[in-house]
Short mmCIF file of C-alpha atoms and ligand atoms in Angstrom, two decimals:
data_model
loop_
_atom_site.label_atom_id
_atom_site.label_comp_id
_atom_site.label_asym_id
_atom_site.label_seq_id
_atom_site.Cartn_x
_atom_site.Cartn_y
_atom_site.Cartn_z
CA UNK G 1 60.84 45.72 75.52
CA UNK G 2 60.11 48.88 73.70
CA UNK G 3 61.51 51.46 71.58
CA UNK G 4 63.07 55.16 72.69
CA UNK G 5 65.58 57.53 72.00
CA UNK G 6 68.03 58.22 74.64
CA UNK G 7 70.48 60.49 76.17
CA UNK G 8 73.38 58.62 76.66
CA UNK G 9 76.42 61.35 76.93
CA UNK G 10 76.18 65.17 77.03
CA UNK G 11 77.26 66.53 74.06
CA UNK G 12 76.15 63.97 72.30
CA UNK G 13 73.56 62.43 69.37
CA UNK G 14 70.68 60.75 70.93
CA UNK G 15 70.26 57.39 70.28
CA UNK G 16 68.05 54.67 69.55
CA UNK G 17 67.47 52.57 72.34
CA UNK G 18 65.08 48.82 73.55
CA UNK G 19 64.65 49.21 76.76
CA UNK G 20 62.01 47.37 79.19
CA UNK G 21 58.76 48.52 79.31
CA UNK G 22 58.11 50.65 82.71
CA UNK G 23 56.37 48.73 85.63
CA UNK G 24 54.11 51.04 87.16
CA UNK G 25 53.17 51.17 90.97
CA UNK G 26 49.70 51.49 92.38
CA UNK G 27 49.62 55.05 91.97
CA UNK G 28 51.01 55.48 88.35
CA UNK G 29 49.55 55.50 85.28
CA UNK G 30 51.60 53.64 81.99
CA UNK G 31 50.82 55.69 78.85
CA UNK G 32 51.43 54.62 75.48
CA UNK G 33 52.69 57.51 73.50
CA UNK G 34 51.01 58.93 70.78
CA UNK G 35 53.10 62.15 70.01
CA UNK G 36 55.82 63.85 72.23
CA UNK G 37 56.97 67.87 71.38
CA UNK G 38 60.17 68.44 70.52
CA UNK G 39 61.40 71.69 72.81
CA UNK G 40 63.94 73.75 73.17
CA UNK G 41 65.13 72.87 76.06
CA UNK G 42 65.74 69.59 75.17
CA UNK G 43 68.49 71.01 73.20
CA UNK G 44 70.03 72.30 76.25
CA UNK G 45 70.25 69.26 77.54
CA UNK G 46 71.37 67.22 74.97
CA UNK G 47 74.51 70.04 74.61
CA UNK G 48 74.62 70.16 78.79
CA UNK G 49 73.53 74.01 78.91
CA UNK G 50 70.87 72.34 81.18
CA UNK G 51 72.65 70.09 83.80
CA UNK G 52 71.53 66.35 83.18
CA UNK G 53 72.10 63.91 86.67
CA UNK G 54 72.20 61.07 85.45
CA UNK G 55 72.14 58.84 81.84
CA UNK G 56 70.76 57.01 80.27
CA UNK G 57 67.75 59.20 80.24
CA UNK G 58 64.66 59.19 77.54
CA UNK G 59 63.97 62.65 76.77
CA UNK G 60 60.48 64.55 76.21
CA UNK G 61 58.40 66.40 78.30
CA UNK G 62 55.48 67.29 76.27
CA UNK G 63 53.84 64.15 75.64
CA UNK G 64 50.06 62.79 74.63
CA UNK G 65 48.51 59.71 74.32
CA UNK G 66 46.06 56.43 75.47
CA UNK G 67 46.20 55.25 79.05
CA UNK G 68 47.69 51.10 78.48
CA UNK G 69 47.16 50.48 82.54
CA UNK G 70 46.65 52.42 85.78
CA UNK G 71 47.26 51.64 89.36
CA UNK G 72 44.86 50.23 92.00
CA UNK G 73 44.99 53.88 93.37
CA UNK G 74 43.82 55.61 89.99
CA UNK G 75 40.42 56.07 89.72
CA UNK G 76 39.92 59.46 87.61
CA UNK G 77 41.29 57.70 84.08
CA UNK G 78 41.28 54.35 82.47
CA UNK G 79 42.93 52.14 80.13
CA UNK G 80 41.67 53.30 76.74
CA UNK G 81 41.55 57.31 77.91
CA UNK G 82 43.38 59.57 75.77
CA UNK G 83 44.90 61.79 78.38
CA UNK G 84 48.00 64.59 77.89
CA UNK G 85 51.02 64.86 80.55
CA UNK G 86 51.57 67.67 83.16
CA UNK G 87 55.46 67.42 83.29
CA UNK G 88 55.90 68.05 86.58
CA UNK G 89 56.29 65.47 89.02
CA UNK G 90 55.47 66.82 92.68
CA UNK G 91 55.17 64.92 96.46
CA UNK G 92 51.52 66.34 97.08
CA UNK G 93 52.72 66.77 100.54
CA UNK G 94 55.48 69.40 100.82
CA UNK G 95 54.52 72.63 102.32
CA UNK G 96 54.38 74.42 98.68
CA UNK G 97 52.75 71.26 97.34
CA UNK G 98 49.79 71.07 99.73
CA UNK G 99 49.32 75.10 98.44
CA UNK G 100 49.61 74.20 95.19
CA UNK G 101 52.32 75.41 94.35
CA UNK G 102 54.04 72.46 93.01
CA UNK G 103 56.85 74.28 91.18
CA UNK G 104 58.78 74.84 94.10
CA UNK G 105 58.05 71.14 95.47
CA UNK G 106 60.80 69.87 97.78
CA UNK G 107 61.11 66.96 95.63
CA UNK G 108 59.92 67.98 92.35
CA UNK G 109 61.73 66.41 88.80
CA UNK G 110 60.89 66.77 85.73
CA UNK G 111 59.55 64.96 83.43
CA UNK G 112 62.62 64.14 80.22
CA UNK G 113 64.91 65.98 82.58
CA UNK G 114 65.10 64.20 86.38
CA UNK G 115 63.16 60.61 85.00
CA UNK G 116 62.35 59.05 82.10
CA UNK G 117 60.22 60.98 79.40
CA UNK G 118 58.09 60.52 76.15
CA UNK G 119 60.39 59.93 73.46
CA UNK G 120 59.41 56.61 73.89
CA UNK G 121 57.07 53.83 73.04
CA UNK G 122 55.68 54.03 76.73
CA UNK G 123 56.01 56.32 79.37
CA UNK G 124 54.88 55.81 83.23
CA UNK G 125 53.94 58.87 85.77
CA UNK G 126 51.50 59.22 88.53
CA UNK G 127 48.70 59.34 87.99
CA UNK G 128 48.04 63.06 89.23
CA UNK G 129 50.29 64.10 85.93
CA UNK G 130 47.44 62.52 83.76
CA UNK G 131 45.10 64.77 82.31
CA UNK G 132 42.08 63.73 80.18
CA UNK G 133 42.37 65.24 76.55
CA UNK G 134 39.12 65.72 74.80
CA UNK G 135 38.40 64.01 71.55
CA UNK G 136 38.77 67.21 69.41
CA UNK G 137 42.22 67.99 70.60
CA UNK G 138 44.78 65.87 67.72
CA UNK G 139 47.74 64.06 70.29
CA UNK G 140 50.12 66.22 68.65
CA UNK G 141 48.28 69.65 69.83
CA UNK G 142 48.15 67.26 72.82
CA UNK G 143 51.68 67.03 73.65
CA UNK G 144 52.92 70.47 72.65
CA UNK G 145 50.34 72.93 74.37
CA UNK G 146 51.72 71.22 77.95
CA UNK G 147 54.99 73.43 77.79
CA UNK G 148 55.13 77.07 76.05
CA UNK G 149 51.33 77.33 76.26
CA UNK G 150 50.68 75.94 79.44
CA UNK G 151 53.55 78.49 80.52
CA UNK G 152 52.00 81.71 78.43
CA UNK G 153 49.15 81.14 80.27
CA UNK G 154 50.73 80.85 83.85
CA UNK G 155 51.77 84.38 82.85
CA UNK G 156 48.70 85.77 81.90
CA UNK G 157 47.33 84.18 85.35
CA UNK G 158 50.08 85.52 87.11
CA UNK G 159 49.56 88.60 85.68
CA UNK G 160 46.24 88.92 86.83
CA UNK G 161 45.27 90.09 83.50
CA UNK G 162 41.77 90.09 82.98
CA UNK G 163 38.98 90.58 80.19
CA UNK G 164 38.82 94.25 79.35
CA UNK G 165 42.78 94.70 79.88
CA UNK G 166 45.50 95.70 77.29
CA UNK G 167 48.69 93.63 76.48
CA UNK G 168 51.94 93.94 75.45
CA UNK G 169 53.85 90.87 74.36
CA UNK G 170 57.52 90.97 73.83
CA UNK G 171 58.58 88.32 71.58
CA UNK G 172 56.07 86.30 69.10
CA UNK G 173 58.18 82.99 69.48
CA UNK G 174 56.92 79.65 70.74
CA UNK G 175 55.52 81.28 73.81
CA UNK G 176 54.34 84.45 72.06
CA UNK G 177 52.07 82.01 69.56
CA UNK G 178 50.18 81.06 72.84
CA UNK G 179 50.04 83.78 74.65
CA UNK G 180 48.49 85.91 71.81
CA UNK G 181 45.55 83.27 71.51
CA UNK G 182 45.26 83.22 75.00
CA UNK G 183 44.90 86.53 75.85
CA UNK G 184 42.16 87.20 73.12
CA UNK G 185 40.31 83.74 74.63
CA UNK G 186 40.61 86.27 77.81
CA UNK G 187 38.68 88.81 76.06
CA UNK G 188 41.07 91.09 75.95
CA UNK G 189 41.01 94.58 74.58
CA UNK G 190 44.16 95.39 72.28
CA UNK G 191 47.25 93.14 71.97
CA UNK G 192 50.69 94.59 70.83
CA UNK G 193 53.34 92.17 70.05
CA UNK G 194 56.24 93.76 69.69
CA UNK G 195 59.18 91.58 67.25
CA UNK G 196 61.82 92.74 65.00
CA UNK G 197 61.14 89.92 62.59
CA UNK G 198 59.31 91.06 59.72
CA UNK G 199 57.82 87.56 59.29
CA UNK G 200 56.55 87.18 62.68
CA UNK G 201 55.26 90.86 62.98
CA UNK G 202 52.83 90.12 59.88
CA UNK G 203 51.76 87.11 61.70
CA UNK G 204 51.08 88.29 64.74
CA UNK G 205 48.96 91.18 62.38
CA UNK G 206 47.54 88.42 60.96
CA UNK G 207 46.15 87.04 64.20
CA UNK G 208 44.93 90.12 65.39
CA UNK G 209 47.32 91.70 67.07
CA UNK G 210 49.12 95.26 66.95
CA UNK G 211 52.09 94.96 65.02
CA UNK G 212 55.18 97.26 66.92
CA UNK G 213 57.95 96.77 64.96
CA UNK G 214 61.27 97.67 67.78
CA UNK G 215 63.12 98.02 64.77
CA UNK G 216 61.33 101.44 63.78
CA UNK G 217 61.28 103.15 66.72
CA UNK G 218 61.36 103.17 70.05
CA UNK G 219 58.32 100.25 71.25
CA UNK G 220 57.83 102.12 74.55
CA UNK G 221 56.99 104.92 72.09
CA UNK G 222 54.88 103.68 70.37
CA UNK G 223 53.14 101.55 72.92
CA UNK G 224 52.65 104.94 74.42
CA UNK G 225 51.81 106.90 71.92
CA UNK G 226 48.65 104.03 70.17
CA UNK G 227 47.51 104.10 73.79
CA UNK G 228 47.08 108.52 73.54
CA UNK G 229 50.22 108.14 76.26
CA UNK G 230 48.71 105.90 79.29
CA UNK G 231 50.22 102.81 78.33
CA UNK G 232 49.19 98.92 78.84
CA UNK G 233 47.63 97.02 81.43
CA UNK G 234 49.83 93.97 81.07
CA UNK G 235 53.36 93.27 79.44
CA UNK G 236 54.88 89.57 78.89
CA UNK G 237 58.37 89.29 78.48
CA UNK G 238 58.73 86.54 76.52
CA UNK G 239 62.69 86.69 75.24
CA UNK G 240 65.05 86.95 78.12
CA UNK G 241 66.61 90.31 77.72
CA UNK G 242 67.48 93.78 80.03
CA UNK G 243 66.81 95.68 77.27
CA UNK G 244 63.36 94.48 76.58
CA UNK G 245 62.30 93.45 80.01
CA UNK G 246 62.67 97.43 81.01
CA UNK G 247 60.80 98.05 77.80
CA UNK G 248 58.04 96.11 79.68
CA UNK G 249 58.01 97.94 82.80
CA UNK G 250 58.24 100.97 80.93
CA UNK G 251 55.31 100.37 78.42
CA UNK G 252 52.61 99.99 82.00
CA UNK G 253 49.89 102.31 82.78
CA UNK G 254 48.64 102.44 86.11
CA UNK G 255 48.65 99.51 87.98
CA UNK G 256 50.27 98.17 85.18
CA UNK G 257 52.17 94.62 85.47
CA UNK G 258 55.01 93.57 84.04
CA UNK G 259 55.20 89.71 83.83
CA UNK G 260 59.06 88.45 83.42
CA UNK G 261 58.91 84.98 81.27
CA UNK G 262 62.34 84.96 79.61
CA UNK G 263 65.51 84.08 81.01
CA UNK G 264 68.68 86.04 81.21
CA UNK G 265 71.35 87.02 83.87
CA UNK G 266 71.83 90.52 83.32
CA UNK G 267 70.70 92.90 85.64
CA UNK G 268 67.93 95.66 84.66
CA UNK G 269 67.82 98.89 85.98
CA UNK G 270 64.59 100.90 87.36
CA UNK G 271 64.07 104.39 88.40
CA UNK G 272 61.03 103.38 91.40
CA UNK G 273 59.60 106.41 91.90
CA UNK G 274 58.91 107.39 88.16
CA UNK G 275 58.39 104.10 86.75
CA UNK G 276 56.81 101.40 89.00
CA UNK G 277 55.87 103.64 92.93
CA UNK G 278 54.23 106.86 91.17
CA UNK G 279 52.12 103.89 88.55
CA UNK G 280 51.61 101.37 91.50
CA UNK G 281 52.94 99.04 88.96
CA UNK G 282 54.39 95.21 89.34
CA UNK G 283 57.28 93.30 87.91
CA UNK G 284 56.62 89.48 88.35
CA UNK G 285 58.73 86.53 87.83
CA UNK G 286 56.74 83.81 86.33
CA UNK G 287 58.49 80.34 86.14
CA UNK G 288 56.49 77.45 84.83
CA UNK G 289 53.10 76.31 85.67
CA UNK G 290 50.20 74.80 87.58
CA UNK G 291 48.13 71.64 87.45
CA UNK G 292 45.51 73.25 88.63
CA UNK G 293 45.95 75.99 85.55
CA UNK G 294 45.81 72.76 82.65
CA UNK G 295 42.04 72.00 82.56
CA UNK G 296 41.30 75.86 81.23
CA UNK G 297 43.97 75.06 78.84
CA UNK G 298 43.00 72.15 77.47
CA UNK G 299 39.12 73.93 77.41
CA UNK G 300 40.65 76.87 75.17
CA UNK G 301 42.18 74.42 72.92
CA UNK G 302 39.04 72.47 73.03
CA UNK G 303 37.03 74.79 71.80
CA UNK G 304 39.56 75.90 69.08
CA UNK G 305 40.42 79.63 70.84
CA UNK G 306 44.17 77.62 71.13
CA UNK G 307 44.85 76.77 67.64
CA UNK G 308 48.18 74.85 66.55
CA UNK G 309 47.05 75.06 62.41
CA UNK G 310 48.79 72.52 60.40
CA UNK G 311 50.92 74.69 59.05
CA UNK G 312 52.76 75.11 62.31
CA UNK G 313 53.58 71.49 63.14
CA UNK G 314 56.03 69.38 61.90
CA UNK G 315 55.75 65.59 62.12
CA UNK G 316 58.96 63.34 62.27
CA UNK G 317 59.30 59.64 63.47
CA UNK G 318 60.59 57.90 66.69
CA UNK G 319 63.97 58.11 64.88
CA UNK G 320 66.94 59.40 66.83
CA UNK G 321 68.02 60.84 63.38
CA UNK G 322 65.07 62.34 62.51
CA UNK G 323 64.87 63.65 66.31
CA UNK G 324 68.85 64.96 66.06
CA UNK G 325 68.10 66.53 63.18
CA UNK G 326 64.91 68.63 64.52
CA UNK G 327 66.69 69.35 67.77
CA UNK G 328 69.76 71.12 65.13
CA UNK G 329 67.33 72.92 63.55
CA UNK G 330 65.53 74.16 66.69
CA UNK G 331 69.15 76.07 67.68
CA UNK G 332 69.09 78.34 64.71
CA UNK G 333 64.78 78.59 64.01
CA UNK G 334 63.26 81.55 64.17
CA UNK G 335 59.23 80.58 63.35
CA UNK G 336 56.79 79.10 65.59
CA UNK G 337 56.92 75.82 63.88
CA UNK G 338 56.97 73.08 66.45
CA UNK G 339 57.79 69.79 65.62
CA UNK G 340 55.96 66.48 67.05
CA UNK G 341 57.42 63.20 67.25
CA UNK G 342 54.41 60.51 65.79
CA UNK G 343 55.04 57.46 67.74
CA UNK G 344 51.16 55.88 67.11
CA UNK G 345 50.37 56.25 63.81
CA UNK G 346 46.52 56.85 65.57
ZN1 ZN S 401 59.04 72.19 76.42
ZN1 ZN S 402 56.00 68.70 97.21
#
């Protein structure tokens, strides 16, 4: 038996659960967890925003830690390996899958959401979800850069943003964190982020970025007018509003694209022939992320361009008190802080 913290009805407290320890099948891997992020949407689905199928389910979908066993079929890790957790499960087969494009897999689940995930003792996927993780890279950086980092930089990919090219980044959350690091390990020339938070503008300064406080003035504006009016190469909209996802188109230069992260159901409005035809610019929707995209992510936070500082993480136990409590405090934070459940003490 083993240890985890379970969903057991939406709307709900986790709670602490001993359940059996998975059996894995020749192509699966059984990990024992060494640290598992705390997300956002896990509080979704612990309050049914997210739809949950079916309970008892172990949440946690950024997860890190040392291979116990592998299948007869696994050949590329081995019981000892620290490795970290793509949390998408895919067929390999599907006509998207076989393009790799394993987002829109037929069958895809996810990992905490569809089966079993890491806030657990153990956790078993396929062994195509495990993905060495270098020495120098703590469990807990591990875990956490598998979701909103592994997603900031399936925008900048999608994107098609390049060394050389400016940036705009709407919001300097979770995802914002990332994608600022990431775009500079890109080699990028200058990087707005534009916030209303006072705190997270002077971050983002701090990190070398372009403060554009939307509070001010207009951020198109002054996007514009720091850029002697031809505007950005690149814009991320990281928050999941109309309002800021048009300040994103609007803030392109030529060939400028806009990439859509955040999530909202409003509708936006564009004037084509002034704003995207006359520029040649894009509007993408980015949703998730590759396998294929996770060994240049784990290389930038190998050699430290993806930095989680101390400062930034919180550390609580396999507790479902201590988990409750984080998930509360996640509804209402406004910092990049990301907390890490320890489950090793390695
Ligand atoms: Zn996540
Ligand atoms: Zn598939």
């Amino acid at each position: 038996m083993m240890r985890a913290v379970q969903l057991t009805e939406i709307g709900k407290a986790l709670k602490d659960a001993d359940v059996p320890v998975p059996q894995i099948g020749s192509s699966d891997v059984l990990i024992r967890v060494a640290a598992a992020g705390i997300c956002h949407s896990d509080v979704h689905y612990r309050d049914g925003i997210s739809k949950i199928e079916h309970l008892p389910l172990t949440l946690g979908h950024e997860i890190a830690g040392r291979v116990e066993e592998v299948g007869s079929n696994v050949a590329h890790v081995s019981a000892g390996d620290r490795v970290c957790v793509h949390y998408l499960v895919h067929c390999g087969t599907c006509e998207f899958c076989v393009r790799g494009l394993e987002q829109f897999c037929r069958s895809g689940q996810m990992i905490g959401k569809h089966r079993d995930g890491g806030y657990a003792e153990f956790i078993k996927v396929p062994g195509a979800n495990a993905f060495p993780l270098p020495d120098e890279i703590p469990f807990e950086v591990g875990a956490i850069m598998m979701c909103s980092s592994a997603t900031a930089l399936h925008a900048l990919n999608k994107a098609r943003f390049k060394a050389g090219e400016s940036i705009a980044i709407f919001g300097f959350g979770g995802l914002g964190f990332s994608a600022l690091q990431l775009a500079r390990a890109f080699d990028c020339e200058d990087v707005y982020v534009v916030e209303i938070n006072p705190a997270k503008l002077a971050s983002a300064a701090s990190m070398g970025a372009i403060a554009i406080d939307a509070r001010s003035a207009d951020p198109v504006e002054q996007i514009k007018e720091a850029t002697a009016g031809t505007g950005v190469d690149v814009a991320l909209e990281l928050i999941g509003s109309a309002k800021t996802m048009r300040q994103a188109v609007l803030c392109l230069g030529p060939l400028g694209r806009a990439a859509l992260v955040g999530l909202t159901a409003e509708s936006m409005s564009i004037r084509p022939y002034t704003e995207l035809i006359n520029k040649e610019a894009e509007i993408i929707g980015v949703s998730d992320h590759l396998a294929t995209e996770l060994p240049a992510l784990i290389e930038f936070a190998c050699s430290g361009k993806l930095r989680f500082p101390q400062e930034t993480l919180r550390v609580v136990d396999l507790d479902a008190a201590q988990i409750n409590a984080a998930l509360d405090a996640l509804q209402d934070s406004i910092d990049h802080v990301r907390t890490v459940i320890k489950v090793t003490s390695e």
